[in-house]
Amino acid sequence: VSAAPAASALRIGELARRAGTTPRTIRYYEELGLLPAAAQRAAGSHRLYGEADLERLRELIRLRELLGLSLDELGQVIEAEEARAVLRAEIQAGVEDPARLRELLLAALGHLDLQLRLVHRRQAELAELEADLSGRRTRVLERLAEREPAR
Amino acid sequence: VSAAPAASALRIGELARRAGTTPRTIRYYEELGLLPAAAQRAAGSHRLYGEADLERLRELIRLRELLGLSLDELGQVIEAEEARAVLRAEIQAGVEDPARLRELLLAALGHLDLQLRLVHRRQAELAELEADLSGRRTRVLERLAEREPAR
DNA sequence: TTGCTCCTCACGTCACGTGAGGTGGC
DNA sequence: TTGCTCCTCACGTCACGTGAGGTGGC
């Protein structure tokens, strides 16, 4: 899908290491269509990746871990990445249709807003958990202080 | 483990509904030892739960979902709940050993601090994700504004 | 007695982990 | 040629989902 991985081609092991995951996960994501299958690969030969693939993989992992999405949900959510890739490709290819550009930018905006809503919900839940734990911590400290008056 | 579920006894379906999970998950957690097996239950008879079980289950689910812990890790982390239950039980039973009480309070404090560290790490990661997404959103808005000068 | 929820197997599923056996590039 | 990483099956695992067939309380 992406233009050739260029000079800085990574093999699957390096890509996995840099993204903080494993080769098995990368192959699985490719199988599910979350990562593009390096197009010009002969069956049995090595997969090669570029910087764009690394970025996309990192984003996938970050959204999965922090938002707790299933891979199915993840596929729907990362359409923002898709839109961004299309945008870059078309600009690089010299396409200059203003209406088309505006459409892509609006799509990206919508997907970013969706992701931000999910992030904000998580942040609210974590803030609540933090408040509960802190409150309990304070009460434990108070009870310890009571037990140990002016040592 | 806990003192009898008292008058407000819940069956597994109600407990699941109130905690936002399923009976299967509750049985699985019992099997793993994350939830106490209602002690006086004849094989094949219904499980009964009290308010304390509901609280513990909610706490388990919240920590698992928000911190992304495996059930194995979860078991180690929720020792704070354990300490709290022991504390309550001993106080209810009239045990009044100050040294023992202090020991339990210190244990609870340690576990709460551990949980808070995990929460704070997650909050930092989410803040970073939020900043990235917000930045991208701003840049998309700017590019849209450029394209559409003073309509 | 009729529904309803409960029970215990036990197989299915999702997201990978982990060898088994073999091929390809520095 | 020797290591190393890669390849494709394919079975294992974790955290449950989902019936199958049966029993128990309002």
XYZ file of C-alpha atoms (C1' of nucleotides) in Angstrom:
354
model
C 0.000 0.000 0.000
C 2.621 2.525 1.076
C 5.179 3.586 -1.480
C 8.221 1.289 -1.393
C 9.899 1.094 2.051
C 12.783 3.087 0.584
C 16.385 2.711 1.685
C 15.605 2.388 5.410
C 13.952 -1.017 5.057
C 13.252 -2.880 8.299
C 12.782 -6.586 8.650
C 10.003 -7.899 10.849
C 12.218 -8.497 13.887
C 13.530 -4.937 13.899
C 10.082 -3.496 13.324
C 8.741 -5.527 16.239
C 11.580 -4.444 18.513
C 11.132 -0.765 17.717
C 7.392 -0.928 18.231
C 7.675 -2.924 21.445
C 5.919 -6.029 20.192
C 6.665 -9.399 18.513
C 6.877 -10.686 14.933
C 3.920 -12.941 15.601
C 1.714 -9.952 16.433
C 2.770 -8.177 13.243
C 1.934 -11.179 11.077
C -1.395 -11.527 12.862
C -2.253 -7.859 12.268
C -1.332 -8.250 8.627
C -3.627 -11.282 8.407
C -6.488 -9.239 9.892
C -5.780 -6.346 7.561
C -4.692 -3.934 10.285
C -1.288 -3.650 8.667
C -0.822 -3.617 4.893
C 0.764 -6.728 3.437
C 3.970 -5.646 1.738
C 2.590 -5.811 -1.763
C 5.503 -7.009 -3.870
C 6.460 -9.920 -1.635
C 6.997 -13.343 -3.182
C 5.452 -16.123 -1.092
C 7.988 -17.260 1.489
C 10.297 -14.265 1.145
C 11.015 -11.700 3.860
C 8.669 -8.850 4.734
C 10.137 -5.364 4.492
C 8.832 -2.251 6.224
C 9.427 1.498 6.185
C 9.087 4.325 8.680
C 5.410 4.822 7.866
C 4.709 1.201 8.834
C 6.514 1.698 12.132
C 4.449 4.782 12.924
C 1.212 3.050 12.085
C 2.094 -0.008 14.168
C 3.018 2.136 17.158
C -0.265 3.984 16.887
C -2.199 0.726 16.730
C -0.497 -0.633 19.818
C -0.939 2.578 21.736
C -4.651 2.753 21.023
C -5.162 -0.907 21.841
C -3.285 -0.768 25.132
C -4.537 2.561 26.424
C -8.135 2.353 25.259
C -8.579 -1.405 25.673
C -10.081 -1.876 22.217
C -10.568 -5.235 20.516
C -8.764 -5.604 17.203
C -12.108 -5.377 15.487
C -12.929 -2.044 17.137
C -9.370 -0.925 16.531
C -9.786 -1.455 12.812
C -12.684 0.958 12.754
C -11.020 3.550 14.925
C -7.739 3.855 13.041
C -9.347 5.051 9.880
C -7.751 8.368 10.770
C -4.383 6.796 9.980
C -5.793 5.533 6.742
C -6.990 9.004 5.767
C -3.598 10.448 6.644
C -1.777 7.879 4.515
C -4.061 8.549 1.555
C -3.531 12.278 2.010
C 0.253 11.932 1.956
C 0.220 9.589 -0.995
C -1.958 11.875 -3.083
C 0.081 14.968 -2.248
C 3.291 13.132 -3.079
C 1.740 11.957 -6.308
C 0.955 15.587 -7.151
C -2.807 15.295 -6.990
C -4.202 18.774 -6.441
C -7.947 18.577 -6.278
C -9.049 21.082 -3.592
C -12.432 19.453 -3.093
C -10.820 16.061 -2.646
C -8.273 17.485 -0.228
C -10.964 19.151 1.830
C -12.881 15.864 1.972
C -9.828 13.991 3.263
C -9.108 16.649 5.874
C -12.685 16.569 7.122
C -12.576 12.777 7.370
C -9.341 12.953 9.358
C -10.916 15.532 11.657
C -13.885 13.302 12.347
C -11.711 10.313 13.208
C -9.464 12.374 15.455
C -12.513 13.673 17.314
C -13.739 10.120 17.835
C -10.384 9.051 19.228
C -10.264 12.082 21.489
C -13.696 11.272 22.901
C -12.518 7.768 23.798
C -9.364 9.175 25.390
C -11.323 11.677 27.454
C -13.688 9.016 28.722
C -10.753 6.910 29.842
C -9.156 9.896 31.508
C -12.358 10.545 33.461
C -12.512 6.920 34.618
C -8.872 6.980 35.662
C -9.378 10.262 37.537
C -12.223 8.649 39.472
C -10.077 5.651 40.320
C -7.269 7.959 41.376
C -9.596 9.920 43.647
C -10.883 6.731 45.295
C -7.406 5.361 45.919
C -6.115 8.696 47.201
C -9.073 9.029 49.547
C -8.479 5.567 50.950
C -4.801 6.342 51.322
C -5.558 9.508 53.278
C -7.896 7.668 55.615
C -5.297 4.979 56.271
C -2.750 7.663 57.095
C -5.182 9.325 59.489
C -5.825 6.101 61.319
C -2.115 5.488 61.612
C -1.643 9.001 63.016
C -4.408 8.447 65.600
C -2.697 5.307 66.830
C 0.602 7.030 67.246
C -0.076 10.330 69.010
C 2.895 12.676 69.316
C 5.757 10.245 69.488
C -14.346 -16.184 53.686
C -16.488 -13.132 54.361
C -19.014 -13.305 57.173
C -22.323 -14.675 55.865
C -23.832 -12.603 53.015
C -26.465 -11.411 55.518
C -30.031 -10.575 54.547
C -29.130 -8.799 51.271
C -27.992 -11.972 49.529
C -27.410 -11.700 45.791
C -27.443 -14.558 43.355
C -24.769 -14.736 40.684
C -26.892 -13.153 37.952
C -27.728 -10.102 40.046
C -24.124 -9.748 41.203
C -22.951 -9.887 37.597
C -25.503 -7.319 36.472
C -24.596 -4.873 39.248
C -20.888 -5.237 38.568
C -21.310 -4.952 34.806
C -20.027 -8.437 33.979
C -21.325 -11.996 33.430
C -21.872 -15.071 35.613
C -19.208 -16.913 33.646
C -16.592 -14.338 34.592
C -17.543 -14.581 38.262
C -17.218 -18.367 38.262
C -13.889 -18.088 36.467
C -12.569 -15.604 39.030
C -13.718 -17.877 41.822
C -11.879 -20.765 40.154
C -8.693 -18.676 40.012
C -9.089 -17.583 43.624
C -9.716 -13.919 42.826
C -13.123 -14.142 44.451
C -13.745 -16.221 47.572
C -15.821 -19.355 47.018
C -18.930 -19.014 49.153
C -17.756 -21.380 51.866
C -20.922 -23.133 53.012
C -22.134 -24.048 49.557
C -23.236 -27.632 48.866
C -21.980 -28.888 45.500
C -24.520 -27.946 42.853
C -26.389 -25.395 44.959
C -26.627 -21.680 44.220
C -23.869 -19.213 45.061
C -24.868 -16.324 47.341
C -23.053 -13.020 47.678
C -23.111 -9.933 49.907
C -22.293 -6.267 49.479
C -18.620 -6.862 50.268
C -18.371 -9.319 47.362
C -19.940 -6.754 45.030
C -17.438 -4.099 46.082
C -14.506 -6.437 45.619
C -15.691 -7.582 42.209
C -16.196 -3.998 41.032
C -12.714 -3.112 42.196
C -11.234 -6.105 40.356
C -12.969 -5.180 37.112
C -12.005 -1.548 37.390
C -8.336 -2.345 37.931
C -8.301 -4.894 35.115
C -9.989 -2.624 32.603
C -8.249 0.629 33.406
C -4.765 -0.722 34.090
C -4.821 -3.563 31.561
C -3.552 -6.139 34.042
C -3.595 -9.898 33.459
C -5.594 -11.848 36.026
C -2.320 -13.116 37.417
C -0.994 -9.594 37.966
C -4.389 -8.552 39.253
C -4.207 -11.176 41.968
C -1.002 -9.669 43.283
C -2.206 -6.098 43.079
C -5.490 -6.467 44.918
C -3.872 -7.552 48.150
C -4.961 -4.149 49.394
C -8.546 -5.398 49.265
C -7.468 -8.494 51.121
C -5.878 -6.404 53.880
C -8.999 -4.275 54.118
C -11.237 -7.322 54.458
C -9.021 -8.799 57.168
C -9.034 -5.460 58.964
C -12.822 -5.248 58.963
C -13.236 -8.843 60.017
C -10.876 -8.489 62.951
C -12.433 -5.248 64.138
C -15.912 -6.768 63.889
C -14.679 -9.794 65.800
C -13.469 -7.483 68.549
C -9.762 -8.106 68.100
C -7.893 -5.174 69.607
C -4.178 -5.736 69.193
C -2.620 -2.327 68.388
C 0.540 -3.827 66.889
C -1.512 -6.092 64.638
C -3.730 -3.178 63.593
C -0.738 -1.033 62.752
C 0.720 -3.848 60.682
C -2.488 -4.198 58.672
C -2.725 -0.452 58.098
C 0.855 -0.296 56.859
C 0.239 -3.209 54.498
C -2.845 -1.460 53.095
C -0.823 1.725 52.655
C 1.841 -0.098 50.671
C -0.671 -1.704 48.343
C -2.527 1.555 47.793
C 0.758 3.245 46.897
C 1.518 0.516 44.360
C -1.891 0.917 42.754
C -1.498 4.672 42.657
C 1.851 4.369 40.890
C 0.248 2.215 38.183
C -2.610 4.695 37.835
C -0.233 7.628 37.530
C 1.800 5.892 34.837
C -1.331 5.237 32.823
C -2.439 8.822 33.272
C 0.896 10.038 31.915
C 0.597 7.766 28.864
C -2.943 8.913 28.209
C -1.912 12.565 28.543
C 0.774 11.989 25.920
C -1.731 10.353 23.573
C -4.162 13.202 24.175
C -1.484 15.771 23.337
C -0.581 13.978 20.092
C -4.174 13.699 18.963
C -4.941 17.311 19.900
C -1.879 18.520 18.005
C -2.886 16.630 14.895
C -6.410 17.961 15.210
C -5.144 21.528 15.402
C -2.978 21.075 12.317
C -5.899 19.633 10.374
C -8.022 22.623 11.368
C -5.290 25.005 10.252
C -5.004 23.370 6.870
C -8.745 23.550 6.454
C -8.672 27.259 7.335
C -5.909 27.933 4.768
C -7.966 26.331 2.035
C -10.969 28.404 2.844
C -9.759 31.995 3.255
C -12.337 34.536 4.464
C -15.484 33.079 3.021
C -46.965 -27.293 37.603
C -44.767 -23.574 35.034
C -40.944 -20.229 34.285
C -36.923 -18.479 35.698
C -32.268 -18.652 37.171
C -29.060 -21.558 38.636
C -25.643 -25.696 38.182
C -21.563 -28.334 35.838
C -19.163 -29.940 31.859
C -17.079 -28.904 27.645
C -16.160 -27.040 23.212
C -15.495 -22.359 20.713
C -13.137 -17.835 20.227
C -9.936 -13.954 20.384
C -5.204 -12.457 20.481
C -1.611 -13.967 20.401
C 2.848 -17.548 22.401
C 5.629 -21.225 21.144
C 7.870 -24.773 19.077
C 8.645 -27.822 14.453
C 10.803 -28.060 10.220
C 12.656 -25.627 6.456
C 14.560 -21.692 3.359
C 17.195 -17.217 2.397
C 20.435 -13.172 2.880
C 25.096 -10.944 5.144
C 30.119 -22.744 4.924
C 28.365 -20.976 9.325
C 24.986 -18.227 12.073
C 21.278 -15.470 12.157
C 16.738 -14.109 11.095
C 13.187 -15.167 8.383
C 9.218 -18.288 6.541
C 4.727 -21.209 7.118
C 1.954 -24.463 9.576
C -0.121 -25.773 13.699
C -0.948 -26.693 18.430
C -1.066 -24.264 23.196
C -2.802 -20.572 26.313
C -5.434 -16.931 28.593
C -9.900 -14.987 29.568
C -13.672 -15.748 28.902
C -18.499 -16.848 25.404
C -21.807 -20.129 24.429
C -24.603 -23.886 24.149
C -26.007 -28.887 26.202
C -28.368 -31.203 29.589
C -30.039 -31.149 34.154
C -31.529 -29.478 39.015
C -33.561 -26.051 42.456
C -36.169 -22.052 44.509
C -40.338 -18.323 44.101
